[in-house]
PDB file of C-alpha atoms in Angstrom:
ATOM      1  CA  MET X   1      40.802 -99.479 -16.766  1.00  0.00           C
ATOM      2  CA  TYR X   2      40.107 -99.544 -20.336  1.00  0.00           C
ATOM      3  CA  SER X   3      39.828-103.092 -19.878  1.00  0.00           C
ATOM      4  CA  LEU X   4      37.995-103.117 -16.965  1.00  0.00           C
ATOM      5  CA  PHE X   5      35.012-100.612 -18.351  1.00  0.00           C
ATOM      6  CA  ARG X   6      35.055-102.426 -21.697  1.00  0.00           C
ATOM      7  CA  LYS X   7      34.324-105.268 -19.503  1.00  0.00           C
ATOM      8  CA  THR X   8      31.533-103.985 -17.485  1.00  0.00           C
ATOM      9  CA  ILE X   9      30.350-102.376 -19.590  1.00  0.00           C
ATOM     10  CA  ASP X  10      29.725-105.479 -21.656  1.00  0.00           C
ATOM     11  CA  LYS X  11      27.579-106.892 -18.518  1.00  0.00           C
ATOM     12  CA  ILE X  12      25.824-104.115 -18.345  1.00  0.00           C
ATOM     13  CA  GLY X  13      24.896-103.663 -21.452  1.00  0.00           C
ATOM     14  CA  LYS X  14      25.891-100.587 -23.178  1.00  0.00           C
ATOM     15  CA  LYS X  15      22.275 -99.400 -24.055  1.00  0.00           C
ATOM     16  CA  ASN X  16      22.034 -98.504 -20.147  1.00  0.00           C
ATOM     17  CA  ILE X  17      24.809 -96.653 -19.130  1.00  0.00           C
ATOM     18  CA  VAL X  18      25.292 -93.361 -19.923  1.00  0.00           C
ATOM     19  CA  GLN X  19      28.154 -91.660 -17.898  1.00  0.00           C
ATOM     20  CA  VAL X  20      31.371 -92.949 -16.147  1.00  0.00           C
ATOM     21  CA  VAL X  21      32.171 -91.757 -13.128  1.00  0.00           C
ATOM     22  CA  THR X  22      36.321 -91.816 -11.947  1.00  0.00           C
ATOM     23  CA  ASP X  23      38.702 -90.040  -9.843  1.00  0.00           C
ATOM     24  CA  ILE X  24      41.102 -89.562 -11.828  1.00  0.00           C
ATOM     25  CA  ALA X  25      44.592 -90.607 -11.677  1.00  0.00           C
ATOM     26  CA  SER X  26      45.883 -90.829 -15.128  1.00  0.00           C
ATOM     27  CA  GLU X  27      44.584 -94.855 -15.955  1.00  0.00           C
ATOM     28  CA  ASN X  28      41.036 -93.506 -15.315  1.00  0.00           C
ATOM     29  CA  VAL X  29      41.487 -90.508 -17.724  1.00  0.00           C
ATOM     30  CA  SER X  30      42.713 -92.368 -20.595  1.00  0.00           C
ATOM     31  CA  ALA X  31      39.998 -95.572 -20.136  1.00  0.00           C
ATOM     32  CA  GLY X  32      37.398 -92.439 -19.846  1.00  0.00           C
ATOM     33  CA  LYS X  33      39.219 -91.093 -23.227  1.00  0.00           C
ATOM     34  CA  MET X  34      39.323 -94.980 -25.391  1.00  0.00           C
ATOM     35  CA  MET X  35      35.337 -95.481 -23.215  1.00  0.00           C
ATOM     36  CA  GLU X  36      34.274 -92.431 -25.113  1.00  0.00           C
ATOM     37  CA  ALA X  37      36.357 -92.915 -28.324  1.00  0.00           C
ATOM     38  CA  MET X  38      34.899 -95.929 -29.249  1.00  0.00           C
ATOM     39  CA  HIS X  39      30.567 -95.232 -26.859  1.00  0.00           C
ATOM     40  CA  PRO X  40      30.654 -92.233 -28.083  1.00  0.00           C
ATOM     41  CA  TYR X  41      26.814 -91.661 -26.027  1.00  0.00           C
ATOM     42  CA  ILE X  42      28.719 -92.833 -22.492  1.00  0.00           C
ATOM     43  CA  TYR X  43      30.582 -90.056 -21.208  1.00  0.00           C
ATOM     44  CA  TRP X  44      34.280 -90.765 -18.489  1.00  0.00           C
ATOM     45  CA  THR X  45      33.855 -87.891 -16.154  1.00  0.00           C
ATOM     46  CA  PRO X  46      35.873 -87.210 -13.382  1.00  0.00           C
ATOM     47  CA  CYS X  47      34.662 -87.449  -9.664  1.00  0.00           C
ATOM     48  CA  ALA X  48      33.464 -83.769  -8.470  1.00  0.00           C
ATOM     49  CA  ALA X  49      34.294 -84.909  -4.582  1.00  0.00           C
ATOM     50  CA  HIS X  50      38.221 -85.962  -5.903  1.00  0.00           C
ATOM     51  CA  CYS X  51      38.593 -82.327  -8.156  1.00  0.00           C
ATOM     52  CA  ILE X  52      37.653 -81.050  -5.435  1.00  0.00           C
ATOM     53  CA  ASN X  53      40.242 -81.793  -2.803  1.00  0.00           C
ATOM     54  CA  LEU X  54      42.542 -81.849  -5.303  1.00  0.00           C
ATOM     55  CA  ILE X  55      42.086 -78.161  -5.531  1.00  0.00           C
ATOM     56  CA  PHE X  56      42.427 -78.376  -1.666  1.00  0.00           C
ATOM     57  CA  GLY X  57      45.433 -80.754  -1.505  1.00  0.00           C
ATOM     58  CA  ASP X  58      47.209 -77.556  -3.925  1.00  0.00           C
ATOM     59  CA  ILE X  59      45.467 -74.436  -1.786  1.00  0.00           C
ATOM     60  CA  PHE X  60      47.913 -76.495   1.445  1.00  0.00           C
ATOM     61  CA  LYS X  61      50.826 -77.114  -0.562  1.00  0.00           C
ATOM     62  CA  GLU X  62      51.445 -73.086  -2.663  1.00  0.00           C
ATOM     63  CA  ASN X  63      50.034 -71.993   2.161  1.00  0.00           C
ATOM     64  CA  PRO X  64      53.503 -72.551   4.353  1.00  0.00           C
ATOM     65  CA  LEU X  65      51.640 -71.407   7.074  1.00  0.00           C
ATOM     66  CA  ALA X  66      48.945 -74.616   5.578  1.00  0.00           C
ATOM     67  CA  SER X  67      51.722 -77.038   5.651  1.00  0.00           C
ATOM     68  CA  GLY X  68      52.252 -79.445   8.462  1.00  0.00           C
ATOM     69  CA  ARG X  69      50.884 -79.068  11.168  1.00  0.00           C
ATOM     70  CA  GLN X  70      49.033 -76.060  11.309  1.00  0.00           C
ATOM     71  CA  ASP X  71      46.786 -77.188   8.925  1.00  0.00           C
ATOM     72  CA  ILE X  72      44.892 -77.958  11.353  1.00  0.00           C
ATOM     73  CA  PHE X  73      44.257 -74.841  12.416  1.00  0.00           C
ATOM     74  CA  LEU X  74      43.090 -73.718   9.070  1.00  0.00           C
ATOM     75  CA  HIS X  75      39.778 -75.068   9.865  1.00  0.00           C
ATOM     76  CA  HIS X  76      39.261 -76.089  13.906  1.00  0.00           C
ATOM     77  CA  PHE X  77      40.694 -73.721  15.406  1.00  0.00           C
ATOM     78  CA  TYR X  78      39.544 -69.989  14.073  1.00  0.00           C
ATOM     79  CA  LEU X  79      36.723 -69.750  16.175  1.00  0.00           C
ATOM     80  CA  GLN X  80      39.245 -70.157  18.989  1.00  0.00           C
ATOM     81  CA  LYS X  81      41.216 -67.289  18.392  1.00  0.00           C
ATOM     82  CA  LYS X  82      40.618 -65.487  21.073  1.00  0.00           C
ATOM     83  CA  ASN X  83      41.112 -68.790  24.056  1.00  0.00           C
ATOM     84  CA  LEU X  84      44.224 -70.010  22.164  1.00  0.00           C
ATOM     85  CA  ARG X  85      45.706 -66.120  22.312  1.00  0.00           C
ATOM     86  CA  LYS X  86      44.749 -66.728  25.394  1.00  0.00           C
ATOM     87  CA  LEU X  87      46.373 -69.835  26.219  1.00  0.00           C
ATOM     88  CA  VAL X  88      49.694 -69.606  25.056  1.00  0.00           C
ATOM     89  CA  LEU X  89      50.615 -65.970  26.745  1.00  0.00           C
ATOM     90  CA  SER X  90      48.820 -68.465  30.188  1.00  0.00           C
ATOM     91  CA  ASN X  91      50.609 -68.420  33.466  1.00  0.00           C
ATOM     92  CA  GLU X  92      49.564 -72.424  32.709  1.00  0.00           C
ATOM     93  CA  TRP X  93      50.570 -72.636  29.379  1.00  0.00           C
ATOM     94  CA  LYS X  94      55.070 -70.189  30.138  1.00  0.00           C
ATOM     95  CA  ASP X  95      54.823 -73.785  32.700  1.00  0.00           C
ATOM     96  CA  ASN X  96      54.300 -76.671  30.855  1.00  0.00           C
ATOM     97  CA  ARG X  97      57.077 -78.614  29.166  1.00  0.00           C
ATOM     98  CA  TYR X  98      55.704 -78.256  25.663  1.00  0.00           C
ATOM     99  CA  ALA X  99      56.191 -74.424  26.172  1.00  0.00           C
ATOM    100  CA  LYS X 100      60.442 -75.321  26.185  1.00  0.00           C
ATOM    101  CA  GLU X 101      60.242 -76.957  23.494  1.00  0.00           C
ATOM    102  CA  ALA X 102      60.294 -75.746  19.626  1.00  0.00           C
ATOM    103  CA  ALA X 103      57.454 -76.708  17.801  1.00  0.00           C
ATOM    104  CA  GLY X 104      55.588 -75.134  21.985  1.00  0.00           C
ATOM    105  CA  LYS X 105      57.907 -71.633  21.036  1.00  0.00           C
ATOM    106  CA  GLU X 106      56.841 -72.334  17.358  1.00  0.00           C
ATOM    107  CA  ASN X 107      53.255 -72.853  17.337  1.00  0.00           C
ATOM    108  CA  ALA X 108      53.094 -70.383  19.896  1.00  0.00           C
ATOM    109  CA  LYS X 109      54.225 -67.883  17.960  1.00  0.00           C
ATOM    110  CA  ILE X 110      52.070 -68.263  15.083  1.00  0.00           C
ATOM    111  CA  LEU X 111      49.131 -68.504  17.617  1.00  0.00           C
ATOM    112  CA  ILE X 112      50.117 -64.640  18.734  1.00  0.00           C
ATOM    113  CA  SER X 113      51.209 -63.686  15.190  1.00  0.00           C
ATOM    114  CA  PRO X 114      47.620 -60.884  12.892  1.00  0.00           C
ATOM    115  CA  SER X 115      48.884 -61.911   9.913  1.00  0.00           C
ATOM    116  CA  PHE X 116      48.313 -65.732  11.075  1.00  0.00           C
ATOM    117  CA  TRP X 117      45.090 -65.222  11.658  1.00  0.00           C
ATOM    118  CA  ASN X 118      44.641 -62.656   8.951  1.00  0.00           C
ATOM    119  CA  ASP X 119      45.500 -66.101   6.012  1.00  0.00           C
ATOM    120  CA  VAL X 120      43.707 -68.614   7.598  1.00  0.00           C
ATOM    121  CA  VAL X 121      40.916 -65.824   7.306  1.00  0.00           C
ATOM    122  CA  ARG X 122      41.920 -65.473   3.645  1.00  0.00           C
ATOM    123  CA  VAL X 123      41.879 -69.453   3.137  1.00  0.00           C
ATOM    124  CA  LEU X 124      38.319 -69.721   4.871  1.00  0.00           C
ATOM    125  CA  LYS X 125      37.375 -67.137   2.470  1.00  0.00           C
ATOM    126  CA  VAL X 126      38.595 -69.607  -0.631  1.00  0.00           C
ATOM    127  CA  ASP X 127      38.054 -73.124   0.788  1.00  0.00           C
ATOM    128  CA  GLY X 128      34.424 -72.030   3.186  1.00  0.00           C
ATOM    129  CA  PRO X 129      32.708 -72.462  -1.219  1.00  0.00           C
ATOM    130  CA  LEU X 130      34.561 -75.537  -1.771  1.00  0.00           C
ATOM    131  CA  ILE X 131      34.196 -77.154   1.508  1.00  0.00           C
ATOM    132  CA  ARG X 132      30.007 -77.288   0.749  1.00  0.00           C
ATOM    133  CA  VAL X 133      29.594 -78.342  -2.577  1.00  0.00           C
ATOM    134  CA  LEU X 134      32.689 -81.751  -1.637  1.00  0.00           C
ATOM    135  CA  ARG X 135      29.839 -82.387   1.014  1.00  0.00           C
ATOM    136  CA  MET X 136      26.864 -81.441  -1.421  1.00  0.00           C
ATOM    137  CA  VAL X 137      28.681 -84.310  -4.162  1.00  0.00           C
ATOM    138  CA  ASP X 138      30.031 -86.190  -1.032  1.00  0.00           C
ATOM    139  CA  GLY X 139      26.641 -86.432   0.684  1.00  0.00           C
ATOM    140  CA  GLU X 140      24.121 -89.799  -0.312  1.00  0.00           C
ATOM    141  CA  ARG X 141      20.962 -87.833   0.270  1.00  0.00           C
ATOM    142  CA  LYS X 142      20.742 -86.287  -3.618  1.00  0.00           C
ATOM    143  CA  PRO X 143      22.746 -87.203  -6.374  1.00  0.00           C
ATOM    144  CA  PRO X 144      23.599 -83.692  -6.848  1.00  0.00           C
ATOM    145  CA  MET X 145      24.393 -83.599 -10.929  1.00  0.00           C
ATOM    146  CA  ASP X 146      20.859 -81.585 -12.032  1.00  0.00           C
ATOM    147  CA  TYR X 147      22.448 -78.800 -10.099  1.00  0.00           C
ATOM    148  CA  LEU X 148      26.642 -79.585  -9.389  1.00  0.00           C
ATOM    149  CA  TYR X 149      27.207 -77.592 -12.233  1.00  0.00           C
ATOM    150  CA  GLU X 150      25.449 -74.343 -11.069  1.00  0.00           C
ATOM    151  CA  VAL X 151      26.823 -74.866  -7.450  1.00  0.00           C
ATOM    152  CA  MET X 152      30.759 -75.064  -8.460  1.00  0.00           C
ATOM    153  CA  ASP X 153      29.948 -71.991 -10.480  1.00  0.00           C
ATOM    154  CA  ARG X 154      28.324 -70.356  -7.123  1.00  0.00           C
ATOM    155  CA  ALA X 155      31.147 -71.375  -5.505  1.00  0.00           C
ATOM    156  CA  LYS X 156      34.152 -69.664  -8.060  1.00  0.00           C
TER     157      LYS X 156
END
């Protein structure tokens, strides 16, 4: 990676580069440090969108409700809480073959569980600010570097 950075810097011209942004794979971090050592006026910065995606990965890894199939509920179905609870308590659901399968029973149990919905609220409180930052830094409308630190402080 450092070789690629060096060739790109040589091609563009070191006086024309201020910053290099990559994901935070270990080879990119090492290459970024080597590049900064050789060119102290060029800064290596990890990609904000990649870092936020890693944060989400850590959140979901540590939350047992967010692993496997249940993570779908965390983002897409919170606003449908009442309808989903009605669904799994309805006669139509009880007559459905999926309701008789182990996965269907487990999903129904989760959807009527108050602790599941309390966990959804907690996750959304954490995710909301991070999702706003992710949308901002991953968008194509306006480069976010000038206000990224402010937005991250607010999200914290």
